[in-house]
Short mmCIF file of C-alpha atoms (C1' of nucleotides) in Angstrom, two decimals:
data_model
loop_
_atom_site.label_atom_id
_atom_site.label_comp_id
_atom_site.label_asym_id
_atom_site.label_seq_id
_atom_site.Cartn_x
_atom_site.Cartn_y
_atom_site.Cartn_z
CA UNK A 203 0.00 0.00 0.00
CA UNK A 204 3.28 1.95 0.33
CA UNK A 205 2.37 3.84 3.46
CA UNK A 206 5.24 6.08 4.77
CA UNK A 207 6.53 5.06 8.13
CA UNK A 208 4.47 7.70 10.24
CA UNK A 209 1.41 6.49 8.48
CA UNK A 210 2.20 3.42 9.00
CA UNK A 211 2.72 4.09 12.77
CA UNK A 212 -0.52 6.19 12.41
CA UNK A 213 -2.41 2.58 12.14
CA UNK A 214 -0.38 0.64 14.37
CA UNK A 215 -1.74 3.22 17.24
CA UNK A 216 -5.33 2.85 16.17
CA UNK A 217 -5.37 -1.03 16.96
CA UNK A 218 -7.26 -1.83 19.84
CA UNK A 219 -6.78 -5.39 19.83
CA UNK A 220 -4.80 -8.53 18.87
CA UNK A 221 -7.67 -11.35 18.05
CA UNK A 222 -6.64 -15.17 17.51
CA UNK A 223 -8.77 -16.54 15.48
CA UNK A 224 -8.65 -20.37 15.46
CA UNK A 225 -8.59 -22.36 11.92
CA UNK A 226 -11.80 -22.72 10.57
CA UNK A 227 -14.16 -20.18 12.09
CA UNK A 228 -16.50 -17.08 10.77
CA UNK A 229 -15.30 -14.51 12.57
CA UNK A 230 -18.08 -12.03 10.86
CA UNK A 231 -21.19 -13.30 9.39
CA UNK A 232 -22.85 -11.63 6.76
CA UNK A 233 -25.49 -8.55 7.93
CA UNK A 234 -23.71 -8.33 10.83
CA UNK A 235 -23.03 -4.68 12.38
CA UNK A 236 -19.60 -4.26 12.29
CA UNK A 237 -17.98 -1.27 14.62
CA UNK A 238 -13.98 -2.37 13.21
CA UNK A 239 -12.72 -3.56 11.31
CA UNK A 240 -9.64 -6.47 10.86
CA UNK A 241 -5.60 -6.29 9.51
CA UNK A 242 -3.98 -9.89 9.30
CA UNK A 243 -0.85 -9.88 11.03
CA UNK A 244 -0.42 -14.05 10.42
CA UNK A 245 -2.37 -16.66 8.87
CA UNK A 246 -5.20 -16.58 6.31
CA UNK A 247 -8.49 -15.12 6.12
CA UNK A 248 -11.13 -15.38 3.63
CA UNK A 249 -14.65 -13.60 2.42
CA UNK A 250 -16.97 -16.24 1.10
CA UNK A 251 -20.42 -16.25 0.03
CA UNK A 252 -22.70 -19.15 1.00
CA UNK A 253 -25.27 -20.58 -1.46
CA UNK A 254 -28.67 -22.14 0.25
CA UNK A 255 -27.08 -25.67 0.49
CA UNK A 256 -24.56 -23.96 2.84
CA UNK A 257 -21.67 -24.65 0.17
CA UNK A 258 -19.28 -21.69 0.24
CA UNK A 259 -17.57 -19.59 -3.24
CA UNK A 260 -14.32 -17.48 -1.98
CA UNK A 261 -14.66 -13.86 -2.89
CA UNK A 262 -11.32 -13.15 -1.74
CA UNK A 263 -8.48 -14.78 0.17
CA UNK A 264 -6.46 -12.46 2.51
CA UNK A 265 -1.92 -12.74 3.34
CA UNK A 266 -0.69 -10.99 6.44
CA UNK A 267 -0.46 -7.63 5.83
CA UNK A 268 -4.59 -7.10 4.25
CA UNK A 269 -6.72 -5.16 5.84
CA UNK A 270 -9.82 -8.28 5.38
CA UNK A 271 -12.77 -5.84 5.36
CA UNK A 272 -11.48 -2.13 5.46
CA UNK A 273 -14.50 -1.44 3.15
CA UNK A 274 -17.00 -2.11 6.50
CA UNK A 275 -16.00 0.81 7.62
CA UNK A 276 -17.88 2.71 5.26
CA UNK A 277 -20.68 -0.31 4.60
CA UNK A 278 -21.19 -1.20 8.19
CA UNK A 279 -22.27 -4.59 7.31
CA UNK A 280 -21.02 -6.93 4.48
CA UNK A 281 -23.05 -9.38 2.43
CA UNK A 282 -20.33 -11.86 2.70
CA UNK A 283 -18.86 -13.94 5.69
CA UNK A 284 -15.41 -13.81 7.07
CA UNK A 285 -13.53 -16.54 8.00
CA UNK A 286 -9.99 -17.46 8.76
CA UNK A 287 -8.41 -20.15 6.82
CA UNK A 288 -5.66 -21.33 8.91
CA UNK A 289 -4.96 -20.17 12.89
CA UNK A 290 -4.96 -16.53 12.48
CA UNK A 291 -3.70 -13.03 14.47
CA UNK A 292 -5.45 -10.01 13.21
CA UNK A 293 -5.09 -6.93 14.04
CA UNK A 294 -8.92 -4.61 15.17
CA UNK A 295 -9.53 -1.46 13.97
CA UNK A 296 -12.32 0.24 15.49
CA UNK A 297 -14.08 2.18 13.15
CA UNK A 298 -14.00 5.51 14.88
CA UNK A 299 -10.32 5.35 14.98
CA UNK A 300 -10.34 4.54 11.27
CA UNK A 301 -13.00 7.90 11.33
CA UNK A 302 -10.10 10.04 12.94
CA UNK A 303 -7.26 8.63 10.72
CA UNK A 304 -8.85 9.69 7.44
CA UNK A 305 -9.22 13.08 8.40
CA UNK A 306 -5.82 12.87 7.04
CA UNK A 307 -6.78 13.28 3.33
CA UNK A 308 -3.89 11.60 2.34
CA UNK A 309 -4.55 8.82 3.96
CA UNK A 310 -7.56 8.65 3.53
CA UNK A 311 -7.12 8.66 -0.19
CA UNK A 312 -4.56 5.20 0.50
CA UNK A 313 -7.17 3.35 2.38
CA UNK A 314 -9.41 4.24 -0.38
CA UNK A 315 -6.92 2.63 -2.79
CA UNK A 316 -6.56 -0.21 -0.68
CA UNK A 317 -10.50 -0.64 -1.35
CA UNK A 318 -9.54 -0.55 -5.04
CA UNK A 319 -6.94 -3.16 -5.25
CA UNK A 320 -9.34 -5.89 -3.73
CA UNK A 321 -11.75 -4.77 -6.01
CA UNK A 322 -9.35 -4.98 -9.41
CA UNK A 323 -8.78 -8.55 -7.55
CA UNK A 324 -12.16 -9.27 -7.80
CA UNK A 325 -12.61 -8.06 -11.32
CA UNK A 326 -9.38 -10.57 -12.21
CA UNK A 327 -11.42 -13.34 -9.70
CA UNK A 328 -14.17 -13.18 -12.51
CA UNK A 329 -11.78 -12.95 -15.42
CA UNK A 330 -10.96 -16.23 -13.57
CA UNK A 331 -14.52 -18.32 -13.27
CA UNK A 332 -15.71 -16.33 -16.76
CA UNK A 333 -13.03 -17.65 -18.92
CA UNK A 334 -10.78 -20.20 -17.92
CA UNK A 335 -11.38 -24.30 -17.50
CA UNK A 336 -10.50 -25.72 -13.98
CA UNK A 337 -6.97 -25.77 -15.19
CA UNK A 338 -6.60 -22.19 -15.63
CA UNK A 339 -8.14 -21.26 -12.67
CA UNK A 340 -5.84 -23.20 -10.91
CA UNK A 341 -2.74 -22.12 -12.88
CA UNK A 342 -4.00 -18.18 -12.40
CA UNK A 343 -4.71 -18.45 -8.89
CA UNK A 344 -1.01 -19.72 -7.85
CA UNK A 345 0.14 -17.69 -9.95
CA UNK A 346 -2.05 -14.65 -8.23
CA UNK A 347 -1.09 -15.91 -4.98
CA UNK A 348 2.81 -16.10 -5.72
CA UNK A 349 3.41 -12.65 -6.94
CA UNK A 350 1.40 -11.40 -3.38
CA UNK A 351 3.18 -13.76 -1.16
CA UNK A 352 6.48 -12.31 -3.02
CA UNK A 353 5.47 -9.16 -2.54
CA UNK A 354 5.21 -9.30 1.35
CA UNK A 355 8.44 -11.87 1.27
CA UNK A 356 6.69 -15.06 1.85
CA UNK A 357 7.88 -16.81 -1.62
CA UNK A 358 10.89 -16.78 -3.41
CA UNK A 359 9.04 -16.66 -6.71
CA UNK A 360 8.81 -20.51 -6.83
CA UNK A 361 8.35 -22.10 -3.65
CA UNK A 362 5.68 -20.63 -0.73
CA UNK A 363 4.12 -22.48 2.10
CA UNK A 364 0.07 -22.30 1.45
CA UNK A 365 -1.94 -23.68 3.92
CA UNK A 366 -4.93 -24.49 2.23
CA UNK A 367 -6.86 -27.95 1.71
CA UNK A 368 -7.67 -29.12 -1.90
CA UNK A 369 -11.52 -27.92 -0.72
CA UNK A 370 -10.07 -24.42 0.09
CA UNK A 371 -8.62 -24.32 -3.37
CA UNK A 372 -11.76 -25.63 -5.03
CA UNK A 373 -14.45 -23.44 -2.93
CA UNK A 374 -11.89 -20.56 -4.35
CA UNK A 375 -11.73 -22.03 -7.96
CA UNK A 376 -15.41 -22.69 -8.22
CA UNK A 377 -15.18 -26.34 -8.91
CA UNK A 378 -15.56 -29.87 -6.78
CA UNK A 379 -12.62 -30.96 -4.75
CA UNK A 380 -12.73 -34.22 -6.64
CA UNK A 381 -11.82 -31.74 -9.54
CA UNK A 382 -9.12 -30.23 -7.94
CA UNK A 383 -7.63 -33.33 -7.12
CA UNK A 384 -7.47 -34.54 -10.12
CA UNK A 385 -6.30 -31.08 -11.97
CA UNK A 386 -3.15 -30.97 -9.11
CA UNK A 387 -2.62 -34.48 -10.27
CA UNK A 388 -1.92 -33.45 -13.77
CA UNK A 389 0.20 -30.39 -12.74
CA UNK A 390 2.50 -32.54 -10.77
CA UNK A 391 2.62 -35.42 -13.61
CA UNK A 392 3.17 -33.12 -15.98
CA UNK A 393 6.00 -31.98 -13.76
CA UNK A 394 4.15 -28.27 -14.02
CA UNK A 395 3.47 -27.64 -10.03
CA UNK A 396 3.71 -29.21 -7.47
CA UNK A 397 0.50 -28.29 -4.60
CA UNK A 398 1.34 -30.82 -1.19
CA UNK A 399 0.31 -30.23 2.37
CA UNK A 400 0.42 -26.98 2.91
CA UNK A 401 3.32 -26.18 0.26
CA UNK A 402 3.67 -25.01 -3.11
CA UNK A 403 6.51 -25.61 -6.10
CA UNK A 404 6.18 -23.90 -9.02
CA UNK A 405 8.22 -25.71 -11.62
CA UNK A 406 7.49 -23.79 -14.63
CA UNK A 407 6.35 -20.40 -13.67
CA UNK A 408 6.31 -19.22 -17.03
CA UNK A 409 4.43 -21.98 -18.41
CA UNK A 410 1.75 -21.50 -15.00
CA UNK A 411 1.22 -17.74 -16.20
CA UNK A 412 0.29 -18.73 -19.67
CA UNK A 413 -1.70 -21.30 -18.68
CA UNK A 414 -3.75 -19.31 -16.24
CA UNK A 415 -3.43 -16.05 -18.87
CA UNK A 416 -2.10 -14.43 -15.73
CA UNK A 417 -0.40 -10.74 -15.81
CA UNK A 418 0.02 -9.38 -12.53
CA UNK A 419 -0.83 -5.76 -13.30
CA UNK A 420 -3.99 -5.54 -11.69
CA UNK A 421 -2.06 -6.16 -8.56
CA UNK A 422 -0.34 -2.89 -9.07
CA UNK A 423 2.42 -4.02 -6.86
CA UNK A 424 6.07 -2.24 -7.33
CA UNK A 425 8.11 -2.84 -10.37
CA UNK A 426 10.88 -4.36 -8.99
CA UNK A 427 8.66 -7.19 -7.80
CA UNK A 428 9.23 -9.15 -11.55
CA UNK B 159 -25.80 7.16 -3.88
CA UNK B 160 -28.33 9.06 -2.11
CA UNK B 161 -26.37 12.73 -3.04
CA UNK B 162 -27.69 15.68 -1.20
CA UNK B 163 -28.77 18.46 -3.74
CA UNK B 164 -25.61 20.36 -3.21
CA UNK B 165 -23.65 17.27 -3.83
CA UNK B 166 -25.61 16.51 -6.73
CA UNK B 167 -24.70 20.20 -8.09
CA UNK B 168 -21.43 19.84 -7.24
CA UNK B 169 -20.71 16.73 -9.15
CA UNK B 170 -22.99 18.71 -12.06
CA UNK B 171 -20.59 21.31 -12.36
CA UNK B 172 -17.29 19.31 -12.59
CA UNK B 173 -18.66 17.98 -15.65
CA UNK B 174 -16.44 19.10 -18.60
CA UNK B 175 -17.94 17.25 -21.33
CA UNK B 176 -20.37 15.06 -22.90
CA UNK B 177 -19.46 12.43 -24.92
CA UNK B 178 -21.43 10.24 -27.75
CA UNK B 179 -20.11 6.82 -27.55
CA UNK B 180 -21.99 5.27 -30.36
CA UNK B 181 -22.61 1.11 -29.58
CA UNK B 182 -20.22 -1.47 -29.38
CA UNK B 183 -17.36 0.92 -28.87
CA UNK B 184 -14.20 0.66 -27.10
CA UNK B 185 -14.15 4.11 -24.46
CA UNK B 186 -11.29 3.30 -22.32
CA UNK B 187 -8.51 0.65 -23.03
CA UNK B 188 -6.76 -1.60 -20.20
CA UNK B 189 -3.43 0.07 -19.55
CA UNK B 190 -4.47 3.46 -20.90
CA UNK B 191 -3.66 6.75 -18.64
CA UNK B 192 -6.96 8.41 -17.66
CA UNK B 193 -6.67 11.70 -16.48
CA UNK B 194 -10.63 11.76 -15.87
CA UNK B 195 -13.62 9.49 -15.08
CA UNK B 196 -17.44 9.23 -16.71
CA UNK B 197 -20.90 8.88 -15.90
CA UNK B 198 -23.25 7.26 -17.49
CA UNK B 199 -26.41 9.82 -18.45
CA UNK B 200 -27.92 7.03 -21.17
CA UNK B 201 -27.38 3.70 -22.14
CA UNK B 202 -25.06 1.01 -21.35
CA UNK B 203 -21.73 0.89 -20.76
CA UNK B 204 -19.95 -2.22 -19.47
CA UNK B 205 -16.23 -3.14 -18.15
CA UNK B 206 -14.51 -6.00 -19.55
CA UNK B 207 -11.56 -8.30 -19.94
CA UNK B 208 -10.77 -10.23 -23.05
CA UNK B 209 -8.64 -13.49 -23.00
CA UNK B 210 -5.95 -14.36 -25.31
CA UNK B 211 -8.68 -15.07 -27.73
CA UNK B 212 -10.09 -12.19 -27.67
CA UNK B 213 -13.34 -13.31 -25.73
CA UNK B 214 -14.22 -11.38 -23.15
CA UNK B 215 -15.88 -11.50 -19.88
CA UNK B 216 -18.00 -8.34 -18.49
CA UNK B 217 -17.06 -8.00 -15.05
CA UNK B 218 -19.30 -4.55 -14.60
CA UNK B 219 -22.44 -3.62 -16.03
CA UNK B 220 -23.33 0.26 -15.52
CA UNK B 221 -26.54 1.54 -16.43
CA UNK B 222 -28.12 5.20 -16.25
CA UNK B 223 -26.88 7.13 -13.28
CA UNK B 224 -23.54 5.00 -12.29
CA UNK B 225 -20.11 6.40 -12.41
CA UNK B 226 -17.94 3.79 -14.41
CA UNK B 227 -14.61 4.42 -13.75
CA UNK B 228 -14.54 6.40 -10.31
CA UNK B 229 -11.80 4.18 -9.34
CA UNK B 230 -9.52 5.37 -12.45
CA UNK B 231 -9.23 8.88 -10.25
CA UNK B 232 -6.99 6.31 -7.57
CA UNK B 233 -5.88 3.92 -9.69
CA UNK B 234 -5.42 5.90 -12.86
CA UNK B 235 -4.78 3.33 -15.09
CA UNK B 236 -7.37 0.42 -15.63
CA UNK B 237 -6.70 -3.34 -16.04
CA UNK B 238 -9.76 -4.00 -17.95
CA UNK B 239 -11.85 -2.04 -21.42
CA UNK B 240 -14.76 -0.37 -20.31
CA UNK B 241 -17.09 -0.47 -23.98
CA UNK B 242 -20.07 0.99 -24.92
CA UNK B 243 -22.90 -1.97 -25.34
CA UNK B 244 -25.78 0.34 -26.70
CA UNK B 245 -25.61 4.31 -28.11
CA UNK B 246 -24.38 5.84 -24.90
CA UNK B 247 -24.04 9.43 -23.33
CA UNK B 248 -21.69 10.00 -20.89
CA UNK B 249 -20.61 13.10 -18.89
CA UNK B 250 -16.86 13.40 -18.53
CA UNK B 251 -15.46 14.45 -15.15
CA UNK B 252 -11.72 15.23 -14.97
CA UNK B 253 -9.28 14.01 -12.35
CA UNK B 254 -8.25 16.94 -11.17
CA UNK B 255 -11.42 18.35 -10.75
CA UNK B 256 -12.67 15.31 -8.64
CA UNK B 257 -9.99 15.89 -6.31
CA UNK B 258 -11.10 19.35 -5.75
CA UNK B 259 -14.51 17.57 -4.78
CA UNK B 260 -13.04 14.86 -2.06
CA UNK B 261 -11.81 17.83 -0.36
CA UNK B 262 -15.27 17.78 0.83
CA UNK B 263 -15.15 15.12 3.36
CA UNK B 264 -18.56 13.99 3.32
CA UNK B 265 -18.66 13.74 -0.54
CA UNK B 266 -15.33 12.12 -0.48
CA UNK B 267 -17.04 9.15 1.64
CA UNK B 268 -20.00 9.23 -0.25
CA UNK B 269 -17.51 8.57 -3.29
CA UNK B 270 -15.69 5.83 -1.55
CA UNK B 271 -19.04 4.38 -0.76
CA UNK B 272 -19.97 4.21 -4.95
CA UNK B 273 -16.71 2.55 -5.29
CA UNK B 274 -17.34 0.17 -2.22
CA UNK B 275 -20.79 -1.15 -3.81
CA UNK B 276 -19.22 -1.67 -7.03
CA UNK B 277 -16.69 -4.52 -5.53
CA UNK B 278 -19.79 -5.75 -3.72
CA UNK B 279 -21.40 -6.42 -7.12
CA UNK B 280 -18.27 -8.07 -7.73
CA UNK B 281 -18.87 -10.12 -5.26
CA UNK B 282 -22.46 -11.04 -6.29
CA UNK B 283 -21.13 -11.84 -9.66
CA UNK B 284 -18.17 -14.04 -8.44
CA UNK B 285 -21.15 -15.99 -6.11
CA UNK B 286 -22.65 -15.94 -9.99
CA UNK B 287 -20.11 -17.79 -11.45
CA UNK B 288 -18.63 -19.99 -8.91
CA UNK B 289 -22.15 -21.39 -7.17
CA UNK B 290 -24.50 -20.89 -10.09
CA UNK B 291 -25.13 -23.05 -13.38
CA UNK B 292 -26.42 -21.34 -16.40
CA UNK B 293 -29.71 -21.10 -15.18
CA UNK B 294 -29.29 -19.51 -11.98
CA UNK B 295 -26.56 -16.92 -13.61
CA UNK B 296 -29.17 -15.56 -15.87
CA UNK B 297 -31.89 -15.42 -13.17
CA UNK B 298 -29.43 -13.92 -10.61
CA UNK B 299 -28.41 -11.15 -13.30
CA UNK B 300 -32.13 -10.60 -14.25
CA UNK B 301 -33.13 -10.36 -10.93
CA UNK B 302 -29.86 -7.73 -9.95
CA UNK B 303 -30.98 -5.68 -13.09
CA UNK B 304 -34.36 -5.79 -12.62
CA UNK B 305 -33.26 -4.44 -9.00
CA UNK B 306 -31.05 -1.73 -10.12
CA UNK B 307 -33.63 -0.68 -13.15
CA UNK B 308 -36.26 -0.18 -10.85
CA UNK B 309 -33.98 1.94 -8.34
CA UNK B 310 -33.48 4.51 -11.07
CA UNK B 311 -37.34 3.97 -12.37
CA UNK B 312 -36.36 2.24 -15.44
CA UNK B 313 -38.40 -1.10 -14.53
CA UNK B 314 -41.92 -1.23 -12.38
CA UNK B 315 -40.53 -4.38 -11.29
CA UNK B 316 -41.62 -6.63 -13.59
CA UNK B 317 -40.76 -5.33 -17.48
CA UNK B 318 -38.18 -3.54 -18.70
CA UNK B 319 -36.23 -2.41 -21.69
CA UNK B 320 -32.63 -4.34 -21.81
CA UNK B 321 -30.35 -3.40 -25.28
CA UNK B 322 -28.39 -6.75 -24.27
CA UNK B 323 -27.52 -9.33 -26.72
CA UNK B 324 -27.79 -13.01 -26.37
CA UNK B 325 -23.96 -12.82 -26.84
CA UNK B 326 -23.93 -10.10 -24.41
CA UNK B 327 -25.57 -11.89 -21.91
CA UNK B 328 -23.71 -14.55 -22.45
CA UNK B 329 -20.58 -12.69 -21.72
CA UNK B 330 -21.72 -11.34 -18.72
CA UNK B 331 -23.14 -15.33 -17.60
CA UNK B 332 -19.27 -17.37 -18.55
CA UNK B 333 -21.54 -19.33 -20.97
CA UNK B 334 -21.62 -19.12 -24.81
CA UNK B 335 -24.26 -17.14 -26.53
CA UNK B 336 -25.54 -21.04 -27.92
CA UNK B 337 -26.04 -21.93 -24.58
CA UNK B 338 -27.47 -18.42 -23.64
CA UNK B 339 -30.18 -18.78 -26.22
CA UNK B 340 -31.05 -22.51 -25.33
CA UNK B 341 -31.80 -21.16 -21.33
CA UNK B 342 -33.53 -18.10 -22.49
CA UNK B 343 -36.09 -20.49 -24.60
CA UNK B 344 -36.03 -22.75 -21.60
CA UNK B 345 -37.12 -19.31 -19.40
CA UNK B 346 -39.70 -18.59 -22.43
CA UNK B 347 -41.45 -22.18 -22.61
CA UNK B 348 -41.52 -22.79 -18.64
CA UNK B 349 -43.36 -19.27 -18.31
CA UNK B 350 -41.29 -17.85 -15.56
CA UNK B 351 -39.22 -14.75 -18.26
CA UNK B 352 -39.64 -13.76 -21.38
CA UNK B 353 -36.15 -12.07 -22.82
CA UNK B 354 -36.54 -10.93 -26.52
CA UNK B 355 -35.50 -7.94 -28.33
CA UNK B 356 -34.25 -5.68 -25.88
CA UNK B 357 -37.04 -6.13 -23.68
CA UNK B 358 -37.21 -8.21 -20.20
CA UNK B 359 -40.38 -9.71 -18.53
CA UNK B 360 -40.32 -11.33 -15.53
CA UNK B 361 -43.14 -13.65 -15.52
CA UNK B 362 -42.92 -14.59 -11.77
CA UNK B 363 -40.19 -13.08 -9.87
CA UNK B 364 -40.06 -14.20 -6.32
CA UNK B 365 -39.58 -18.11 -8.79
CA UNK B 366 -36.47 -15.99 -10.74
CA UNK B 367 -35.60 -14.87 -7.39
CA UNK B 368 -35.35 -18.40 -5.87
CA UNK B 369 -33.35 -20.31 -8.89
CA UNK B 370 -30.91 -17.71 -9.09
CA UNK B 371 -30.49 -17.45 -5.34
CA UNK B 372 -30.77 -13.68 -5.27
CA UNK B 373 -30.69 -11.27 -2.12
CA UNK B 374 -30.89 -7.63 -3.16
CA UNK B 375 -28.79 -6.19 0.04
CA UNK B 376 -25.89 -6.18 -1.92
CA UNK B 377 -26.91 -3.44 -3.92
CA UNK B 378 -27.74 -1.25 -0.70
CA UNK B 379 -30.52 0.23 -1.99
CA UNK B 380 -33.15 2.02 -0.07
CA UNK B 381 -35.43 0.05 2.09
CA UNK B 382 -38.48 1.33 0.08
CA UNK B 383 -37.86 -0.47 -3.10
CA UNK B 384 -39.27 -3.64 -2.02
"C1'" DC C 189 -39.75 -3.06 -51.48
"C1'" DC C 190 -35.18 -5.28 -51.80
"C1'" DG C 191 -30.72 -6.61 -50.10
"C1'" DC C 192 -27.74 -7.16 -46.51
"C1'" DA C 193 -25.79 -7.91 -41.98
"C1'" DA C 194 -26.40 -8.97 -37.34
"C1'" DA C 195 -28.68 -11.44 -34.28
"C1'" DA C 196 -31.53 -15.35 -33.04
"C1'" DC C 197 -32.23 -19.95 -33.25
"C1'" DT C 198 -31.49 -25.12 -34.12
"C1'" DA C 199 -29.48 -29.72 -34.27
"C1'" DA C 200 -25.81 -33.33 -33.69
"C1'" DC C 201 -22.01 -34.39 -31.44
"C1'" DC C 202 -18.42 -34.23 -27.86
"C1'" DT C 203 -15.96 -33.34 -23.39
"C1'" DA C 204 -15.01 -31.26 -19.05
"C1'" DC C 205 -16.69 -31.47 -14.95
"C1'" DG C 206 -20.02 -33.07 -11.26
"C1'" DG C 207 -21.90 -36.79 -8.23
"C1'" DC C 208 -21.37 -40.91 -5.85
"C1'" DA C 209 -18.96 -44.39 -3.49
"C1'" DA C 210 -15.07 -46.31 -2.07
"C1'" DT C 211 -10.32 -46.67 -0.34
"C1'" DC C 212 -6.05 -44.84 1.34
"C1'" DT C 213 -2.92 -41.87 4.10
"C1'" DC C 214 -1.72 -39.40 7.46
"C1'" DA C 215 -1.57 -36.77 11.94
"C1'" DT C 216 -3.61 -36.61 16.56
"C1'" DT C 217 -5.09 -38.33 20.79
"C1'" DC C 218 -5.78 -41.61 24.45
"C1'" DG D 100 0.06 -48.60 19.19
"C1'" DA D 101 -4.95 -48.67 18.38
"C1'" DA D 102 -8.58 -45.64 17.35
"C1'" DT D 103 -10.29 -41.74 15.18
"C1'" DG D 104 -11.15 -38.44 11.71
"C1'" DA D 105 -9.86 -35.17 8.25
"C1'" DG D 106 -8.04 -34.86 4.03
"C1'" DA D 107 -6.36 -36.98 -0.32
"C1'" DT D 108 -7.10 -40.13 -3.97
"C1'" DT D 109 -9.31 -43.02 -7.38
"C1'" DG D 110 -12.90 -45.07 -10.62
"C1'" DC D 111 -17.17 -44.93 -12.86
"C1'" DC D 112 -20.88 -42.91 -14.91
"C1'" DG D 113 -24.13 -39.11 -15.96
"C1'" DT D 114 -24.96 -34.51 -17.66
"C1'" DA D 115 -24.43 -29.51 -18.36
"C1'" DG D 116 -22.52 -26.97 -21.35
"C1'" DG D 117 -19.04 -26.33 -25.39
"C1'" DT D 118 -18.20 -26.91 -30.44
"C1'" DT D 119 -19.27 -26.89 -35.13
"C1'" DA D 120 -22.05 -25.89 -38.70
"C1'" DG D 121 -25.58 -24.53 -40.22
"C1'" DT D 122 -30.76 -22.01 -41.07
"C1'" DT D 123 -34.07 -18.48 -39.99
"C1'" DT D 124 -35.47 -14.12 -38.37
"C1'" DT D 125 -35.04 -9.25 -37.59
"C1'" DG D 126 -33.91 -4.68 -38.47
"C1'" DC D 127 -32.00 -1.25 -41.36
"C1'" DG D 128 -30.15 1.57 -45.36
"C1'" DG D 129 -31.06 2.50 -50.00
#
DNA sequence: CCGCAAAACTAACCTACGGCAATCTCATTC
DNA sequence: GAATGAGATTGCCGTAGGTTAGTTTTGCGG
């Protein structure tokens, strides 16, 4: 988000909380009133949207560092759940404090941007389901989830620990987890990626991008992340 | 948005132009430098990304009344097209004079806000594609239109005019326009919608309603339009 | 009123993916 | 180290939706 240091120090004062949040569990339901709002510091969240049968899509999958749901702050309630992923820490922002640090038009204008980027995520999300067969989605969403994990240091462009069960990666790629198991099964036989417990290898990264018709620009992330 | 007057005037005033976009027309290319945003007066305009191919998947629909490309003023370059579908005015409103405007706090919320219900449609539209098959993507998107039409008084709930496409709709549903047409005749002949020539009715909505799994409160509209 | 293009529609065939039903492999706990 | 349970894996079969290759309708300019 490139936030200068006193900015950043600007937010760090406005916590008013450290929440663990244990794998597995909504920490916001949708429709709830929400007075603050949540910053990962470890773990994963997600936002996922529930169909009647109770089976859940991903609308967006968060790395330390997100704010999860910055936009409640101007919504006050989301029509989407949140849930962490793995054992989380995040970070609670109560609203009012948010309120105070956007007086500062400058940052208020980041946070705003911050809004954006999950939002040009979404718009490459649908790109996602739209266009591409289960491989693609696949191949697009590691590669997706790479260049952010770089970008915060947590892969080294090829290899990243992901902790996320094959129905994770399906309820985030729209199809069955039978599917997925069967389209990691090709990746790693075709000696293309390799997705096992937890961990990721990207063998052919280039290959991956072109198979997922991934271009990280929508990430906006700095140049020298390549 | 629910503007004040003054707001409304405001907003009026940074206009600097309006622009003809005659149908099927390319605006705004991804990548492009935009040094202002628009607002749809009449007619559709929609965002989109193409694949390699060339076939593209509308992530954004914008009808009378919605600001487009907002988000270019933070983001100032796009990573999708926004197109004309039908003959389109829209009023041009430059950067520059949009910051001027957010120095108004409340309207710079208010602004955030638009933006902020945008990536909730997102949302909607990634439940869409990842829960929904064909069926329920075209009842869910009939239902959200119908919705949004009748917000700005361009449906009574039931009918309304819709310069879509099969193949439009079929970009907007992930489906090909051959399967698009085969679920609008299955619609037609089970007596629940009728979609033909630019025109929608909805035969029996709270049905449409239930197969596409649709809850309005995404769209945050006022409480009155039941 | 004709000619043309775009859109709507149809049919026959094919495949990617879903659904079901097992089995297998771990890691955890007592 | 047996018991438990979550996750991974596999096979089989059915079907929703894609593909190809048309024909028919609609709307529009001349």
């Amino acid at each position: 988000m490139m936030l200068d240091p006193a900015e950043h120090a600007a937010i760090e004062k406005a916590v008013s909380e450290i929440k663990i949040v244990p794998a597995r569990t909504v920490m916001v339901e949708a429709g709830e009133t929400l007075r603050h709002s949540a910053l990962v510091i470890d773990g994963l969240m997600g936002r996922t949207i529930s169909d009647r049968d109770g089976l859940r899509q991903f609308v967006g999958l968060h790395l330390p560092g997100d704010f999860v749901d910055l936009h409640s702050y101007a919504l006050s309630q989301l029509e989407h759940d949140i849930a962490s992923v793995t054992h989380a820490r995040v970070a609670i922002v109560p609203h009012d404090r948010i309120h105070a640090l956007v007086a500062d038009t400058t940052l208020a204008r980041k946070l705003w941007f911050a809004t954006l980027l999950d939002a040009a995520m979404h718009r490459a999300w649908l790109f996602r389901l739209g266009r591409l067969d289960a491989m693609g989605r696949v191949a697009h969403f590691l590669c997706e989830t790479n260049a952010r994990l770089r970008a915060v240091g947590l892969s080294d462009g090829r290899r990243f620990a992901l902790d996320l069960t094959q129905n994770d990666l399906a309820e985030i790629c729209g199809v069955t987890s039978i599917h997925m198991n069967r389209i990691l099964r090709q990746l790693r036989e075709e000696g293309l990626c390799v997705v096992r417990s937890s961990h990721v290898e990207i063998l052919r990264p280039d290959w991956l991008a072109a198979r997922g018709q991934f271009d990280a620009s929508y990430l906006y992330l700095d140049p020298d992340a390549a």
